[in-house]
GROMACS .gro file of N, CA and C in nm:
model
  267
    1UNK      N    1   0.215  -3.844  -3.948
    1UNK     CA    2   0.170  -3.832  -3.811
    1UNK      C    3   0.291  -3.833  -3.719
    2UNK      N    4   0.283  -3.743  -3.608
    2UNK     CA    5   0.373  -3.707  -3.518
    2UNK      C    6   0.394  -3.842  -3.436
    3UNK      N    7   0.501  -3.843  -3.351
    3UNK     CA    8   0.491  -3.947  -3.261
    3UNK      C    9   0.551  -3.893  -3.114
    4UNK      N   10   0.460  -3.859  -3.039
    4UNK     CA   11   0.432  -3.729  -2.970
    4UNK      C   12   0.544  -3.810  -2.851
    5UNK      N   13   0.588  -3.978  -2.828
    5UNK     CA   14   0.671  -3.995  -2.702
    5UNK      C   15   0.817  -3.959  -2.759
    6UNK      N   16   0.854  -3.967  -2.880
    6UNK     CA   17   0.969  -3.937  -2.933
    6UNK      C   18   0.989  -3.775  -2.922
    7UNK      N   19   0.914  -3.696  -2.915
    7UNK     CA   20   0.915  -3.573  -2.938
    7UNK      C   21   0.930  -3.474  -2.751
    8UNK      N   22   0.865  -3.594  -2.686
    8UNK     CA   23   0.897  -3.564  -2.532
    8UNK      C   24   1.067  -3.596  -2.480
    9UNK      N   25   1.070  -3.734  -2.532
    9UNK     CA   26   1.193  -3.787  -2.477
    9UNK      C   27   1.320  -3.713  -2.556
   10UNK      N   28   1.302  -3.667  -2.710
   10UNK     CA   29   1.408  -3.570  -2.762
   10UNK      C   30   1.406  -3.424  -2.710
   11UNK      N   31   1.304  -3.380  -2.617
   11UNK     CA   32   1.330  -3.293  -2.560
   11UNK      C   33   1.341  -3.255  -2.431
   12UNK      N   34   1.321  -3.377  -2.350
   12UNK     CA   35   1.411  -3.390  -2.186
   12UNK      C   36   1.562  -3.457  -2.211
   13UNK      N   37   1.607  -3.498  -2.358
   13UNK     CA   38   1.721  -3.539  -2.329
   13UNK      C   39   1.802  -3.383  -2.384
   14UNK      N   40   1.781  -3.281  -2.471
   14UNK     CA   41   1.778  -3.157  -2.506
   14UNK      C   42   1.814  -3.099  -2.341
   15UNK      N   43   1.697  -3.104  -2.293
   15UNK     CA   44   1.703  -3.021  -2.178
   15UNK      C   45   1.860  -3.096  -2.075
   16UNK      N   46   1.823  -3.142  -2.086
   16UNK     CA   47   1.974  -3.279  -1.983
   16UNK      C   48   2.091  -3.216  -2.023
   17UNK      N   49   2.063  -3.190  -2.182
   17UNK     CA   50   2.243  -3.141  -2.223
   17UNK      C   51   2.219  -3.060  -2.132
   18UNK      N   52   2.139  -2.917  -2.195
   18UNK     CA   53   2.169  -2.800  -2.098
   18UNK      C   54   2.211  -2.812  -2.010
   19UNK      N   55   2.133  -2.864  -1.920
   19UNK     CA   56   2.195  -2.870  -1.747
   19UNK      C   57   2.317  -2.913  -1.732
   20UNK      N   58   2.344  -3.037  -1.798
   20UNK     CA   59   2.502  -3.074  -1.746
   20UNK      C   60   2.538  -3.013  -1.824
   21UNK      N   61   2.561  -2.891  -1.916
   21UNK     CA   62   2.665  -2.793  -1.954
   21UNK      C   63   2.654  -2.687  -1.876
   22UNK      N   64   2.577  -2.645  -1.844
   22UNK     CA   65   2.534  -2.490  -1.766
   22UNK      C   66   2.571  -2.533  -1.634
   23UNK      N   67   2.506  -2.642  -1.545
   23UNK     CA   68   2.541  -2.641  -1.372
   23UNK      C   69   2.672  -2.628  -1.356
   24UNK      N   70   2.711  -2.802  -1.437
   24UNK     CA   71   2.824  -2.850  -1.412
   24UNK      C   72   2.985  -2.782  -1.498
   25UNK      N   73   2.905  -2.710  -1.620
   25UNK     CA   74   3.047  -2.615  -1.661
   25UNK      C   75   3.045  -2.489  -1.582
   26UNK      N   76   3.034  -2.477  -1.501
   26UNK     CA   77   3.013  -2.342  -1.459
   26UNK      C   78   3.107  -2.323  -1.363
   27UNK      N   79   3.174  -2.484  -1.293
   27UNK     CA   80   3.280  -2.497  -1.211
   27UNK      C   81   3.403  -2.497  -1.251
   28UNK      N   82   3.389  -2.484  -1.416
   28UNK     CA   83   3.554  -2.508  -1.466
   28UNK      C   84   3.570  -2.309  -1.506
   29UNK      N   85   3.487  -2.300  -1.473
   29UNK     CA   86   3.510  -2.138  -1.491
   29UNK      C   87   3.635  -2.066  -1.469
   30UNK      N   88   3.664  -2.083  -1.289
   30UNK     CA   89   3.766  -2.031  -1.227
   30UNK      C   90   3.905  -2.053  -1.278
   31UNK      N   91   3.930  -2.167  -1.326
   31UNK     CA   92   4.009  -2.283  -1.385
   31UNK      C   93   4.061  -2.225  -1.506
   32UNK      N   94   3.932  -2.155  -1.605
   32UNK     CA   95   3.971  -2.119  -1.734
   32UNK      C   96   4.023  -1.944  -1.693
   33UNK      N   97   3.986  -1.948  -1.638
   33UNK     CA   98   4.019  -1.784  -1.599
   33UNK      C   99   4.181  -1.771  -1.536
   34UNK      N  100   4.222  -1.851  -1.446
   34UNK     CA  101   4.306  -1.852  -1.382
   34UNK      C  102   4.451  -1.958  -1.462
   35UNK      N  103   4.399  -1.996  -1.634
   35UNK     CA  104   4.479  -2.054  -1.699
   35UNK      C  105   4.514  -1.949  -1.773
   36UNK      N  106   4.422  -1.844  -1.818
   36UNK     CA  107   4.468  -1.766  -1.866
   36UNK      C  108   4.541  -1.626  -1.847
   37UNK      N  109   4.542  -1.615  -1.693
   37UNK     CA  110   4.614  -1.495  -1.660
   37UNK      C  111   4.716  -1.533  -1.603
   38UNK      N  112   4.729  -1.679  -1.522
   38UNK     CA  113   4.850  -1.704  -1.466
   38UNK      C  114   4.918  -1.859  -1.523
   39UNK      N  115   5.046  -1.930  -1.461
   39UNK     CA  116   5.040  -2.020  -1.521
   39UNK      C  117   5.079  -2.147  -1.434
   40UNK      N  118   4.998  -2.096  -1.307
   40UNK     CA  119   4.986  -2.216  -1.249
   40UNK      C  120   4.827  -2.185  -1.186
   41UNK      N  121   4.730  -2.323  -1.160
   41UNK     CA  122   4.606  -2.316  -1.155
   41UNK      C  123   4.572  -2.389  -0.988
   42UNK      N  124   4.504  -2.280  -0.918
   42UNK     CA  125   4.476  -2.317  -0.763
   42UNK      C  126   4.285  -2.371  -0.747
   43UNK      N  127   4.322  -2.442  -0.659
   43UNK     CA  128   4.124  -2.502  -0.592
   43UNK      C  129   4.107  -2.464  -0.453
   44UNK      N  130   4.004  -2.371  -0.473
   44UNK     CA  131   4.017  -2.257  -0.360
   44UNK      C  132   3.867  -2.312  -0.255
   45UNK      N  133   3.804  -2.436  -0.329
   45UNK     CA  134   3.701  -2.515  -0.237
   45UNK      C  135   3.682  -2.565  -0.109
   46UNK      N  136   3.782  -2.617  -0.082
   46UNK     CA  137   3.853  -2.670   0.032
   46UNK      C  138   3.858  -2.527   0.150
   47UNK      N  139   3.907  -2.424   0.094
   47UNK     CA  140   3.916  -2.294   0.222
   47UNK      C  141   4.069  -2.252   0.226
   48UNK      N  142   4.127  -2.387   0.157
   48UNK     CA  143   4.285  -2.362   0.126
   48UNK      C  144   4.295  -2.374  -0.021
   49UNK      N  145   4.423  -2.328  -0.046
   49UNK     CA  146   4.484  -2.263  -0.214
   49UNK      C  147   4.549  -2.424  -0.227
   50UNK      N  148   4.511  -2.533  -0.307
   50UNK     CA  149   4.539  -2.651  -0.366
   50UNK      C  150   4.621  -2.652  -0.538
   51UNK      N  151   4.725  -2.662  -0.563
   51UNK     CA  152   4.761  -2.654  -0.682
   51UNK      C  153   4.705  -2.765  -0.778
   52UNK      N  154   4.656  -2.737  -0.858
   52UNK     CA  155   4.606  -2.820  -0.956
   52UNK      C  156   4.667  -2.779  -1.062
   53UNK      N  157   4.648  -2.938  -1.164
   53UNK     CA  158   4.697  -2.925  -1.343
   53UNK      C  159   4.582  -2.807  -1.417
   54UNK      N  160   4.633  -2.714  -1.453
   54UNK     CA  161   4.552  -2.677  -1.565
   54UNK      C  162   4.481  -2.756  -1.660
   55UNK      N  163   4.637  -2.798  -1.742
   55UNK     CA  164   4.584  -2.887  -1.839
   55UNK      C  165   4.479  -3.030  -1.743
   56UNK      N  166   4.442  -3.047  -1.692
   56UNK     CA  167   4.398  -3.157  -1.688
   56UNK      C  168   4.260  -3.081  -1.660
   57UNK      N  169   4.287  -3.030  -1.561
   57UNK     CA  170   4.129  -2.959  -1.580
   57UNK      C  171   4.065  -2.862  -1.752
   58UNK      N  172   4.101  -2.840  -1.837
   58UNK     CA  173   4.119  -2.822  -1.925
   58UNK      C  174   4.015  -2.910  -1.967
   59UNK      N  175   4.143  -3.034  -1.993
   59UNK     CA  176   4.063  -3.177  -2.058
   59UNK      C  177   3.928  -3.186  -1.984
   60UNK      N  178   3.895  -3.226  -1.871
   60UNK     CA  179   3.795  -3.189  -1.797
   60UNK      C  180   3.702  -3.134  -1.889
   61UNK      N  181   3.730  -3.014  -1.879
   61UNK     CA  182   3.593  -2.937  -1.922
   61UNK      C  183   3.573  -2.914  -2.074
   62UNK      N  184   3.679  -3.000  -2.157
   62UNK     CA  185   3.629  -3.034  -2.319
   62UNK      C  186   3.529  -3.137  -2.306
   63UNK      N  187   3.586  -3.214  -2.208
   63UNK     CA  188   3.513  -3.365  -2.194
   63UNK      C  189   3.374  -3.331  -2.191
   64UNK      N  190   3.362  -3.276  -2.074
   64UNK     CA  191   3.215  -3.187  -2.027
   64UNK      C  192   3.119  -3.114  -2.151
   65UNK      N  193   3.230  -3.068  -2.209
   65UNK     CA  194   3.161  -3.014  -2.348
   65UNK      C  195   3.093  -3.102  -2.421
   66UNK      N  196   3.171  -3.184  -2.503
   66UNK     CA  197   3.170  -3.319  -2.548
   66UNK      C  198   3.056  -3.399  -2.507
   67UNK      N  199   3.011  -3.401  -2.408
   67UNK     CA  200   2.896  -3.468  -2.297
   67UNK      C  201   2.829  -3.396  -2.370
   68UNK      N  202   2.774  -3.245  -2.357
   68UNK     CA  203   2.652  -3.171  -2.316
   68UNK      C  204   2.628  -3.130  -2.499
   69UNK      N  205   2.719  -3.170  -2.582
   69UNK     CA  206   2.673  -3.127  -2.768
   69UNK      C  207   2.611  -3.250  -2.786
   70UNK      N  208   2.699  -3.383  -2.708
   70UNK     CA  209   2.605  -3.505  -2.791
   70UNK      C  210   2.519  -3.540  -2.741
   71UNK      N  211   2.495  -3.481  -2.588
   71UNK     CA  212   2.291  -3.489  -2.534
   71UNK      C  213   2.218  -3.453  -2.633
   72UNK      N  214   2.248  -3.325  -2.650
   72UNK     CA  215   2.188  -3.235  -2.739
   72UNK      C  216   2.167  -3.236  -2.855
   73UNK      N  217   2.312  -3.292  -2.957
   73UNK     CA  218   2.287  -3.378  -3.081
   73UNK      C  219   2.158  -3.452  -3.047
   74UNK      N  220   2.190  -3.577  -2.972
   74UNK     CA  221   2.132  -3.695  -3.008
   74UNK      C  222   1.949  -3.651  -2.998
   75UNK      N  223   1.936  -3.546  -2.917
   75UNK     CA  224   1.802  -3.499  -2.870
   75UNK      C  225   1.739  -3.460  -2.984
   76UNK      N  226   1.844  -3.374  -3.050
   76UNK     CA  227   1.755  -3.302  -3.169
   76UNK      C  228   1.724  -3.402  -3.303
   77UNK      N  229   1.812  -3.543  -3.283
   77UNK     CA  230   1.817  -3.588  -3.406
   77UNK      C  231   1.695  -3.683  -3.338
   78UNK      N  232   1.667  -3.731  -3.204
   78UNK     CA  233   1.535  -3.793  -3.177
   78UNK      C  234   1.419  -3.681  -3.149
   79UNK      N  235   1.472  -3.563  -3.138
   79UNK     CA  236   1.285  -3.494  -3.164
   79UNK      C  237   1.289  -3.499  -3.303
   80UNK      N  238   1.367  -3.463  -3.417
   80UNK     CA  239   1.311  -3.471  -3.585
   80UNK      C  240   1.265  -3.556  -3.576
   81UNK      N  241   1.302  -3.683  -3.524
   81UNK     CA  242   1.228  -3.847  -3.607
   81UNK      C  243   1.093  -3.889  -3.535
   82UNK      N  244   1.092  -3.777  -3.423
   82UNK     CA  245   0.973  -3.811  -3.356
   82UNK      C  246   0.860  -3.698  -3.431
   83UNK      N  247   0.907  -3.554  -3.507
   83UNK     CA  248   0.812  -3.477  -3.578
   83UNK      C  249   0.775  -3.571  -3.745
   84UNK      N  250   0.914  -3.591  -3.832
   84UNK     CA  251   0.899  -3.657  -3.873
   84UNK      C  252   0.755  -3.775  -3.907
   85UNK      N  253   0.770  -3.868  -3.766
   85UNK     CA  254   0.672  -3.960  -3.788
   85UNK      C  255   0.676  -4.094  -3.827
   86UNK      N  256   0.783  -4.105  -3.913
   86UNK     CA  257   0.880  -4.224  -3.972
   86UNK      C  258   0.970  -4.314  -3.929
   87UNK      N  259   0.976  -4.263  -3.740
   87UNK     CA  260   1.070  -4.374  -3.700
   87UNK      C  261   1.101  -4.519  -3.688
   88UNK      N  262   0.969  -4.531  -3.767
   88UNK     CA  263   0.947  -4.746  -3.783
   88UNK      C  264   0.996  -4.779  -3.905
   89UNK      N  265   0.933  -4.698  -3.963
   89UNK     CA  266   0.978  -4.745  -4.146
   89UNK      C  267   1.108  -4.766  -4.171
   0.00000   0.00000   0.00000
């Protein structure tokens, strides 16, 4: 037998990765683009050209990665145990 709250909560925490990979990576974009054609990296938010670390924004957005696989891990390994059925035993 299913255990239908495990199977909700492994799939709003599923959905969570997404979002914080998709909204929030979507800002290191410029960053990766502008590491790879030039070799110094600007933040053009402000309305003025700000020099920033590549590398640090870099790290940044592994980190970000890192975040949004182990939502997602952990989601898929709590919807199995919630199809499963077995999460007491």
């Amino acid at each position: 037998m299913s255990d239908i709250r495990l199977i909700m909560l492994g799939s709003a925490i599923i959905f969570a990765g997404f979002v914080v990979g998709g909204i929030t990576g979507s800002q290191y974009l410029q960053y990766a683009i502008q590491a790879g054609q030039f070799d110094d990296c600007f933040d053009y938010s402000s309305g003025i050209a700000v020099k920033v670390k590549c590398d640090q924004k870099e790290q940044d957005k592994v980190m970000l990665l890192a975040l949004s696989l182990g939502l997602i891990g952990g989601g898929v390994i709590i919807l199995v145990k919630g199809i499963r059925g077995k999460w007491d035993q």
